[in-house]
XYZ file of C-alpha atoms in Angstrom:
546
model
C 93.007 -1.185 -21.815
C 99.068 -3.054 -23.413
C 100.661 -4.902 -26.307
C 104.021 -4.665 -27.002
C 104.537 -1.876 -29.828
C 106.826 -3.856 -31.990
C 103.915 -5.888 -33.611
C 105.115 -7.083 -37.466
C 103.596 -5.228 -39.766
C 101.554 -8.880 -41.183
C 100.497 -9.965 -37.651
C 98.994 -6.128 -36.909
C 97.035 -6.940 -40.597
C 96.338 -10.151 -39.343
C 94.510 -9.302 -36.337
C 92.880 -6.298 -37.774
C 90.954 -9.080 -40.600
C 90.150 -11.033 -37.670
C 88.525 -7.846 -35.608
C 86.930 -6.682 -38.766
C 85.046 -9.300 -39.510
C 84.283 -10.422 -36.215
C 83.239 -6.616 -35.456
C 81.263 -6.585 -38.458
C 82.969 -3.699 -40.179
C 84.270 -5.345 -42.680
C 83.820 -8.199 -45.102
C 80.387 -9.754 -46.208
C 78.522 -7.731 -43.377
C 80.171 -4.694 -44.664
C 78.807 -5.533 -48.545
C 75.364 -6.322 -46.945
C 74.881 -3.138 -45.030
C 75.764 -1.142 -48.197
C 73.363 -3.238 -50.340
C 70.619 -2.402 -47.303
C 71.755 1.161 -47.410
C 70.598 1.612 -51.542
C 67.701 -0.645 -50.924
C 66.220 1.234 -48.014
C 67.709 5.028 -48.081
C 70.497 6.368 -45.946
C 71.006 4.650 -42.570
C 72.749 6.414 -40.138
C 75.244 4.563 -38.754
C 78.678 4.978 -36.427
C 81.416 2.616 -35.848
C 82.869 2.954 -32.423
C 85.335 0.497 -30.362
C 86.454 0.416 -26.924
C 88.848 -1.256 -25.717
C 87.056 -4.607 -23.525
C 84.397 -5.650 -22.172
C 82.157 -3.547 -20.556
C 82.870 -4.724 -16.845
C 79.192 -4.358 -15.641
C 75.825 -2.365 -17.187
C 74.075 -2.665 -14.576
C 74.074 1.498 -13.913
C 74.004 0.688 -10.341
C 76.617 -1.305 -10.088
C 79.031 -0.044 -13.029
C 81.983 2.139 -11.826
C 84.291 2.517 -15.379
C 83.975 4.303 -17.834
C 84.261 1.677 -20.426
C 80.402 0.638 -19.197
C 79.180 4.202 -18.593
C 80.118 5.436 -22.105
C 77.590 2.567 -22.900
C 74.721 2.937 -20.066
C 74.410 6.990 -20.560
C 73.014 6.319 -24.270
C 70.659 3.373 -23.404
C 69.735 4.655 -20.263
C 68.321 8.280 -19.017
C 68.164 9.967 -15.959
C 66.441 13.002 -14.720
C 68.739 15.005 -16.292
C 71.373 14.762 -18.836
C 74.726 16.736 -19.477
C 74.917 18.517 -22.336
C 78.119 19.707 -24.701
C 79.245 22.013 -22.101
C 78.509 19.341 -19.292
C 75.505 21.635 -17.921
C 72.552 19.801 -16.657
C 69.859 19.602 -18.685
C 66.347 18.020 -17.857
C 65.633 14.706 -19.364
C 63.285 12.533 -17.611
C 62.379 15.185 -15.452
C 60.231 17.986 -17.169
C 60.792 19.821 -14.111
C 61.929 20.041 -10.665
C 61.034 22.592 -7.994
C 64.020 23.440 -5.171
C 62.699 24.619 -1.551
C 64.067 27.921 -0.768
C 66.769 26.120 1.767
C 67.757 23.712 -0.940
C 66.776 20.883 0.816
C 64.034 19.448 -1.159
C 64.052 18.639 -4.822
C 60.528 17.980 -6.404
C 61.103 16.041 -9.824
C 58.298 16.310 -12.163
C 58.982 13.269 -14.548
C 57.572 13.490 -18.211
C 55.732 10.831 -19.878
C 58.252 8.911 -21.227
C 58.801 4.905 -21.743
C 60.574 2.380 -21.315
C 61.945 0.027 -24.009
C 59.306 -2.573 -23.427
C 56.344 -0.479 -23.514
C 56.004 0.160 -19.949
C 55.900 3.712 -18.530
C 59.040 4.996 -16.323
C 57.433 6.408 -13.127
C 58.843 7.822 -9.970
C 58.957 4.506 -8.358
C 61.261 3.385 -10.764
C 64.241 6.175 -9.729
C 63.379 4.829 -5.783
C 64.069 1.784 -6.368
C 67.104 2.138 -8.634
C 68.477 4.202 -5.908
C 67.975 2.547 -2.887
C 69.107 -0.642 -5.043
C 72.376 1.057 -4.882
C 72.309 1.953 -1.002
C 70.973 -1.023 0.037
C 74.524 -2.482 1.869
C 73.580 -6.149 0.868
C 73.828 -5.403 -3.160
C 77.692 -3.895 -2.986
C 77.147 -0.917 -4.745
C 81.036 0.996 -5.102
C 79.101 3.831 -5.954
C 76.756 4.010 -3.428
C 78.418 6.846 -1.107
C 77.354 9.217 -4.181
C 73.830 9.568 -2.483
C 75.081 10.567 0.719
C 73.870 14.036 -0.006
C 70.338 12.489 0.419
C 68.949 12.392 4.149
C 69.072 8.864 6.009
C 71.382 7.928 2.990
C 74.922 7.298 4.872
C 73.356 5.791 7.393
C 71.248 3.344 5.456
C 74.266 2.391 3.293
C 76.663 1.324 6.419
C 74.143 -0.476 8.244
C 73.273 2.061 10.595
C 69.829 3.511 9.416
C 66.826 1.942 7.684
C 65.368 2.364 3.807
C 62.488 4.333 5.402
C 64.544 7.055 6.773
C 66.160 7.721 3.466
C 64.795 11.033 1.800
C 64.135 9.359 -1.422
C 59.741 9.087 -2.299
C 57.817 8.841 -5.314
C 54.952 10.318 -4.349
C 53.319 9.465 -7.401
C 53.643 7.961 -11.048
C 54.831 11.410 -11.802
C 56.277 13.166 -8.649
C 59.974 12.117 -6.980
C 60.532 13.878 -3.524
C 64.190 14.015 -2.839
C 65.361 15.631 0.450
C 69.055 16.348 0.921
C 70.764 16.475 4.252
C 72.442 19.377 3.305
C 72.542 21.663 0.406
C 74.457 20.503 -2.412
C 75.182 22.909 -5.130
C 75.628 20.038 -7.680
C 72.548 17.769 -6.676
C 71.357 18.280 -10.724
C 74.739 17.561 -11.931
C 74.361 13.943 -9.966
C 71.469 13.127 -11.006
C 73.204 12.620 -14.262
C 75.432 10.429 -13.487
C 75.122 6.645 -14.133
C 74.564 4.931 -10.546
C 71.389 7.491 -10.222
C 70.134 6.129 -13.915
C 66.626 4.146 -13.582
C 66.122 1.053 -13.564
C 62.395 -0.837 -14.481
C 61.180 -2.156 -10.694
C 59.048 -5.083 -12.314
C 61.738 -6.897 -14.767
C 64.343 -5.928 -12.381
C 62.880 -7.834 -9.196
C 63.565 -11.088 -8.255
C 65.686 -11.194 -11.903
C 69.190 -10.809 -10.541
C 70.623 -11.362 -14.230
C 68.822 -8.560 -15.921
C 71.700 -7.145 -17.107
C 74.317 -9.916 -18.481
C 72.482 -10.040 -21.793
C 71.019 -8.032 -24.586
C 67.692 -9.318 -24.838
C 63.869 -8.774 -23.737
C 65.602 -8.772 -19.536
C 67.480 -5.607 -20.937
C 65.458 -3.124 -19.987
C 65.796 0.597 -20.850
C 64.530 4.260 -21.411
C 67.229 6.298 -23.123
C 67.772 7.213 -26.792
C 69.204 3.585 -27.828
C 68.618 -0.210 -26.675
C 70.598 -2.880 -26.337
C 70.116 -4.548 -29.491
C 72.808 -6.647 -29.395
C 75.871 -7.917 -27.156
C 78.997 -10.727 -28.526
C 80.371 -10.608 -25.264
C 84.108 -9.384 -25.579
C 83.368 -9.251 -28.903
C 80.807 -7.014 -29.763
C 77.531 -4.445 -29.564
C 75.186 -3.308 -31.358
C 72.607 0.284 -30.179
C 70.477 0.551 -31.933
C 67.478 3.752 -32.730
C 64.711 3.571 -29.516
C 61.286 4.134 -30.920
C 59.903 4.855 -27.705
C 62.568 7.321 -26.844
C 60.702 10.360 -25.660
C 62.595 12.945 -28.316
C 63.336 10.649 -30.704
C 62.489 12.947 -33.285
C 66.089 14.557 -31.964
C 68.106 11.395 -32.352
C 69.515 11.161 -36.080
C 71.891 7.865 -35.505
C 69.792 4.862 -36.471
C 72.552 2.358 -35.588
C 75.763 2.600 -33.580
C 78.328 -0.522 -34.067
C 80.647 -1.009 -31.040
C 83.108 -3.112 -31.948
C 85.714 -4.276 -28.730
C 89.586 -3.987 -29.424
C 91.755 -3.908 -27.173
C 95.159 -2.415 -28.586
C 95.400 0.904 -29.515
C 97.566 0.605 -32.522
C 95.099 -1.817 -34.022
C 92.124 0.774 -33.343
C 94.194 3.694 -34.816
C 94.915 1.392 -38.226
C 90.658 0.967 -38.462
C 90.438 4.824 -37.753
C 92.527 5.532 -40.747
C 91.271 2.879 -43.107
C 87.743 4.568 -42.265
C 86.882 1.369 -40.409
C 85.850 3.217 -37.522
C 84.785 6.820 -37.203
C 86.104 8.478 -33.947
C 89.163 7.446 -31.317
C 89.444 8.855 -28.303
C 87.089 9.440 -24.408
C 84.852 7.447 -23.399
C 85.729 5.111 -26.305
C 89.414 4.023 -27.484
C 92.336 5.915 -26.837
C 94.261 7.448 -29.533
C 97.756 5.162 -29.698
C 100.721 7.325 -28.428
C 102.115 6.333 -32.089
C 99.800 7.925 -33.729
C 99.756 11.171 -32.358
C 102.345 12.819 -33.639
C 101.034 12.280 -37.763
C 97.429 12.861 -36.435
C 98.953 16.339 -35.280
C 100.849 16.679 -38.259
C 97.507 16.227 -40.746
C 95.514 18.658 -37.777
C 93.102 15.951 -37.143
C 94.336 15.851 -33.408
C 91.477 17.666 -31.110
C 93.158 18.215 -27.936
C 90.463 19.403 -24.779
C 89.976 20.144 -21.176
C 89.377 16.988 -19.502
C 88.347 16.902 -15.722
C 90.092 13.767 -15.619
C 94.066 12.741 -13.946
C 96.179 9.126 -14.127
C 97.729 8.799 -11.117
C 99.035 5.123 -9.095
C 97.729 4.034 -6.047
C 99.662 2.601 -3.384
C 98.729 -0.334 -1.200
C 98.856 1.065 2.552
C 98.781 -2.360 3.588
C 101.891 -3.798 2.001
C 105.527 -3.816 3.885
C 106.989 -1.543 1.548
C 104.302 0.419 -0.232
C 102.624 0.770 3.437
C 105.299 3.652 4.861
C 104.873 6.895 3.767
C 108.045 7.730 2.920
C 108.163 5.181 0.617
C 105.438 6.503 -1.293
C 107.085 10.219 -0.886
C 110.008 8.967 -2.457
C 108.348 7.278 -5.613
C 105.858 9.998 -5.448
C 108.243 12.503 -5.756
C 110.764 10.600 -8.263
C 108.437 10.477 -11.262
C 109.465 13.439 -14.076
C 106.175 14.201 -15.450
C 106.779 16.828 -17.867
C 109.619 14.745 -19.472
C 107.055 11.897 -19.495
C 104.555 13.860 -21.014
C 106.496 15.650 -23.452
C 108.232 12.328 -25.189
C 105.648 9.747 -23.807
C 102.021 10.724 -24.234
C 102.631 13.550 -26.163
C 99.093 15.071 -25.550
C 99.784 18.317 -23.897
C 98.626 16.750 -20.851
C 99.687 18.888 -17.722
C 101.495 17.538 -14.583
C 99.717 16.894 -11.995
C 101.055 17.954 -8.674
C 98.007 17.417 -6.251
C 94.027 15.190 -6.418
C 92.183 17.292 -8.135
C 92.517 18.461 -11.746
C 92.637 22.006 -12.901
C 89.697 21.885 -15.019
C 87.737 21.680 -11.959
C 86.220 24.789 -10.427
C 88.291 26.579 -8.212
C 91.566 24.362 -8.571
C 92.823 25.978 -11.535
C 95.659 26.919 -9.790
C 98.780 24.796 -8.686
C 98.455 24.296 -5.197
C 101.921 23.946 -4.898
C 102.489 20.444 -2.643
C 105.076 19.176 -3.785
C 107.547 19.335 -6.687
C 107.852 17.686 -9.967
C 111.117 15.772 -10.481
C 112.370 16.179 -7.188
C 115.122 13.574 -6.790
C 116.930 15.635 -3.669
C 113.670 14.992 -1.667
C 112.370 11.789 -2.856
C 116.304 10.399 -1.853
C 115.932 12.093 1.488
C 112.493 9.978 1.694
C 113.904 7.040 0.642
C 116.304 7.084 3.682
C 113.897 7.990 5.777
C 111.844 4.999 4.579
C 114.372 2.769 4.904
C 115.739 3.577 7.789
C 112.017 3.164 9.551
C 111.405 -0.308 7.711
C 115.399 -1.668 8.900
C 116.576 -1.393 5.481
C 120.239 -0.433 4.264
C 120.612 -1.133 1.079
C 118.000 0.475 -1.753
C 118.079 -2.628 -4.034
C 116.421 -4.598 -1.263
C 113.047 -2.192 -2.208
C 111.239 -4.299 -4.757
C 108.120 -2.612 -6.320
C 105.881 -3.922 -8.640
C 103.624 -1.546 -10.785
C 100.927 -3.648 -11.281
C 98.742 -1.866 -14.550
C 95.526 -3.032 -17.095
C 96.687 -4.651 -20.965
C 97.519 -1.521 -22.739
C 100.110 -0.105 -24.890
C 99.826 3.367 -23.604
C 100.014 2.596 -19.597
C 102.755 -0.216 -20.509
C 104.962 2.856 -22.195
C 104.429 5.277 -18.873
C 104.947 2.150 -16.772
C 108.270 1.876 -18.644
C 109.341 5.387 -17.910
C 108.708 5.728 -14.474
C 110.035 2.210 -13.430
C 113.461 3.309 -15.776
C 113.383 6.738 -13.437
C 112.877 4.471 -10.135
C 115.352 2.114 -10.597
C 118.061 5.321 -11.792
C 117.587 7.360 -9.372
C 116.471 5.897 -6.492
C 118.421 2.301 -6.964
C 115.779 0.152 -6.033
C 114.252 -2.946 -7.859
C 111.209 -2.439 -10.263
C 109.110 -4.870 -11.555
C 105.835 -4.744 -13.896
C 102.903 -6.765 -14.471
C 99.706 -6.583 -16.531
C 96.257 -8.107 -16.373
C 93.138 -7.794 -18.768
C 90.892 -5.018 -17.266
C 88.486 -7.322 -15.164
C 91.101 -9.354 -13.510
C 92.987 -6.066 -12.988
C 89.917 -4.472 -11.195
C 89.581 -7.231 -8.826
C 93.481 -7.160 -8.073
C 92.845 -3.785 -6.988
C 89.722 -4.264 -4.938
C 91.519 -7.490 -3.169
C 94.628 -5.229 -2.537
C 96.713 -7.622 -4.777
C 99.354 -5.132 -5.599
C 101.805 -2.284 -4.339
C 101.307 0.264 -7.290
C 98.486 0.296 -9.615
C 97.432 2.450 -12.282
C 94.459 4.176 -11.851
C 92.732 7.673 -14.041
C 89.711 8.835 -12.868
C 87.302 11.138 -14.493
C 84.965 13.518 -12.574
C 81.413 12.066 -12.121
C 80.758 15.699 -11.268
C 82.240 19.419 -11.415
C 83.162 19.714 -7.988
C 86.619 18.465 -5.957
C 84.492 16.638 -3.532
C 84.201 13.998 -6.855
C 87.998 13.113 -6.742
C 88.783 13.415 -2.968
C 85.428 11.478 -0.967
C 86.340 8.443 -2.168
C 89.371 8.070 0.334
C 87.274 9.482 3.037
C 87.103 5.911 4.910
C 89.565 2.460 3.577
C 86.129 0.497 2.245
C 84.711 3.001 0.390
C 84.254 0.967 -2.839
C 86.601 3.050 -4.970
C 89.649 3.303 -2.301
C 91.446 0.651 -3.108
C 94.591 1.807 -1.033
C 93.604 1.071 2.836
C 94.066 4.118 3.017
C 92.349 6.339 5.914
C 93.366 9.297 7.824
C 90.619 10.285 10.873
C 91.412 14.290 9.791
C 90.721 13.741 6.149
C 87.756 12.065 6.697
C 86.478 15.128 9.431
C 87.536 17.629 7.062
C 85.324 15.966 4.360
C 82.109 16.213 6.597
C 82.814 19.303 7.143
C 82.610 20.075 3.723
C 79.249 18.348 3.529
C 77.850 21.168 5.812
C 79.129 24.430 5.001
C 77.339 26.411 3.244
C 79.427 29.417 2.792
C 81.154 28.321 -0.481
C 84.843 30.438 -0.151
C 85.357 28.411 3.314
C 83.913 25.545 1.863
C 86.581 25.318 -0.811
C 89.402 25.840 1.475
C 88.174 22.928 3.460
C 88.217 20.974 0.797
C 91.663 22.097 0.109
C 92.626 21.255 3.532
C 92.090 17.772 3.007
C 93.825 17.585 -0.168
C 97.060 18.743 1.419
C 96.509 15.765 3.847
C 96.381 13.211 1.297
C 99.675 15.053 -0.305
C 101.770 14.805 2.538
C 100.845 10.770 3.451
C 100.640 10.261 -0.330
C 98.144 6.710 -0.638
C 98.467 7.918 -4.821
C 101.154 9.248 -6.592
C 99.274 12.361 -8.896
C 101.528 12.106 -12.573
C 99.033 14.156 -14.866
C 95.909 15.842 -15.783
C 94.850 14.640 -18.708
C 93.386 16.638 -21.658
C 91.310 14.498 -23.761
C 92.259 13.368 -27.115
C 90.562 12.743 -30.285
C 90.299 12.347 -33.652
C 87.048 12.152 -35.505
C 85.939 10.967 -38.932
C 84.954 14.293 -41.163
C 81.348 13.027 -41.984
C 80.383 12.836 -38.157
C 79.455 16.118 -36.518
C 78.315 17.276 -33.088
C 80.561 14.183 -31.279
C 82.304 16.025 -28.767
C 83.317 14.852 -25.404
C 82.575 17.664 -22.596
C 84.775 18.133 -19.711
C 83.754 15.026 -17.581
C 84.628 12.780 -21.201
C 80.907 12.035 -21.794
C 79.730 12.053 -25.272
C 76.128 12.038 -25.408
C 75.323 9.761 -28.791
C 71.355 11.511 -29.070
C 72.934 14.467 -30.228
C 75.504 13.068 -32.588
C 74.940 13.071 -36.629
C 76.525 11.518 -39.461
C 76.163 12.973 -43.395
């Protein structure tokens, strides 16, 4: 989300004109919106960029964060995080919770949606078994399989009418779990349990490539405009049921995909804010950003680790991946590579997440002795004698940042282990699909908590073709251990079940961990309340500009 560093001084200038004007920030459109400003009185307005196209907002089929940071300000669910990441309601007024925690009784508010119609119950049923329904491909769809009849529905083995989701009414959503889930609320957050309007959606299956009267939706900002991979525009919704609480009238989204050229806007006041769910701050830039205290470093339930490709000669044996695993110096990479405090990460789940503060202790960082002893091991199982016959490709999206770490670790590889390292980059779409098709042996992967809770980082290698996987990875323990952890109530044994599992995945290794990120950002001084919480969501209603 990688060019190379040493750009010329004129062709960075260059490009930054070009992405300027083309974003609208600068030039003519720049003059006209200040002319607008003293005609019509202050507008509230905030520059953003990310770094390329949004790969889907549809919020049932989206599954990056690129495309959420877009659908959780256009679209609202029955609740919605706030600063601290605490659910709040949204378009539920209400909900009442049976004494076993089974049932959930949402009491939806009047509220509509962007083209006058109301959002009812039967709006959050459809959305929802949209998403389970195994013919539509939703990765995200193993999120509901708290819900009754969900699963089962989802891999063909159940039907839609044994699913616990029913709008009893306009106003009333029955939800029925199959077991109690301590952070049901939390999910219902999250983007793949968004709404979606039943009558434009049906029978349109390209409601959501456009901005445009198909664009349907019922949070605090439309769609008011989209230059694909160019380009969008949010603006103000009307409609929006406390839009009296929304103080941005416009937000520009401008798409740019090096870092360096995003951190140049940021300080020629182009732009107003770098860092999650938007643009990343360029590893260039951080030290004078820390040096002028503009740097904002926080907790961020998020890690970057690779995946390996189970299925591939040499990536496939699990030595292999112990020895690469195991090879990687993270605190040297983060202390003269990313530079943002960032803490290595030595198991799945981040220590910002409940419970897992702790360093569980599986392995070590920088541990050449044992990722040599691997190595032999690995070669000695796959016929090999000599270590330059291992080639590995790190396979990674167009960005400066993962191009640097890429750098590192293949330098440490080929060092210390004496095998052949190779890289490659694609733009983030094509890269996607490389990793869905298993088209690689190491990719680059961070991923961000959808929810405070382990289970978020570790169910989606529960089974090789769940939709996030992307390793072939599967191991018949793991995934029993997991279940497990779907019924137990008790929450001390729960944990440790959970914790169970991870240790699985840490001795077979289908990722190598290398850190928990924190999340960095800088923010223009005029903009208040813009503050990512700990799952990097930055919810634009509440956001203000002077």
């Amino acid at each position: 989300m990688n060019k190379n560093k040493k750009f010329l001084l004129l062709t960075v200038l260059a490009a930054l004109s070009l992405v300027l004007a083309a974003c609208g920030f600068g030039g003519d459109s720049a003059e006209k919106s200040s002319d607008d400003k003293k005609e019509s009185g202050s507008s509230k307005e905030l520059n953003l960029v990310i770094p390329s196209e949004p790969p889907s907002l549809h919020p049932q089929l989206a599954t990056d964060s690129t495309s959420s940071a877009v659908l959780i300000n256009v679209f609202e669910g029955l609740y919605r995080l706030n600063a601290e990441g605490t659910p709040e309601p949204a378009m539920a007024e209400s909900v009442e919770i049976s004494d076993d925690k089974l049932t959930y009784t949402f009491n939806l508010r009047d509220a509509k949606w962007s083209n006058g119609d109301s959002v009812v119950a039967g709006d959050f049923e459809y959305a929802w078994k949209w998403a389970l329904n195994p013919e539509n491909l939703s990765e995200y769809a193993s999120v509901f399989y708290s819900i009754k009849g969900a699963e089962a529905y989802n891999l063909g083995e159940g039907s839609v009418e044994e699913v616990g989701i029913k709008a009893e009414d306009d106003k009333t959503l029955v939800v029925t779990l199959a077991n109690p889930t301590e952070y049901f609320l939390e999910l219902t957050a999250f983007k793949t349990f968004l709404p979606i309007n039943q009558k434009v959606v049906d029978g349109n299956k390209d409601w959501y490539a456009d901005a445009g009267e198909n664009f349907v939706t019922n949070g605090p900002f439309t769609l008011a405009d989209w230059k694909h991979s160019d380009s969008m525009v949010l603006k103000k919704n009307a409609d929006y049921w406390d839009a009296a609480n929304v103080a941005l009238e416009t937000v520009n989204i401008g798409m740019v995909e090096n870092e360096a050229t995003a951190a140049t806007m940021f300080k020629g006041g182009e732009i107003d804010y770098l860092g999650a769910p938007y643009q990343t701050v360029a590893l260039d830039s951080i030290d004078e950003f820390k040096k002028n205290d503009a740097l904002r470093i926080n907790d961020f339930a998020s890690i970057y680790w690779y995946k390996f490709n189970t299925t591939d000669e040499i990536t496939g044996n699990a030595n292999i991946r112990k020895a690469l695993t195991l090879a990687i110096d993270r605190q040297s990479l983060i202390d003269n590579v990313t530079k943002g405090e960032q803490t290595p990460a030595l198991g799945m789940v981040p220590n910002a997440i409940s419970s897992f503060e702790e360093d569980r202790g599986y392995f070590k960082d920088n541990d050449i002795e044992g990722a040599k002893a691997a190595l032999e091991a690995g070669m000695k199982e796959l016929g090999i004698t000599d270590p330059k016959d291992i080639k590995v490709n790190i396979s990674m999206n167009t960005s400066e940042a993962h191009a640097a770490i890429a750098q590192f670790i293949q330098e440490g590889w080929s060092k210390n282990l004496g095998i052949t390292v190779g890289l490659d980059n694609s733009e983030w779409q094509v890269y996607l699909e490389k990793l869905n098709q298993l088209d690689y042996q190491v990719g680059r992967m961070g991923w961000t908590a959808d929810y405070n809770d382990a289970y978020s980082f570790l169910e989606q290698y529960i089974t090789a073709d769940n939709g996030n996987n992307d390793t072939g990875w599967e191991n018949a323990e793991y995934k029993k251990l997991m279940q497990q952890s779907l019924v137990e109530t008790d929450s001390a044994k729960r944990l440790d079940i959970l914790k169970q599992a991870e240790e699985i995945a840490m001795t077979e290794f289908p990722i190598a961990p290398i850190y928990y990120y924190t999340n960095l950002s800088v923010v223009n001084e005029k903009v208040s309340n813009m503050d990512p919480d700990r799952l990097g969501n930055i919810q634009l209603k509440h956001v203000d500009v002077k």
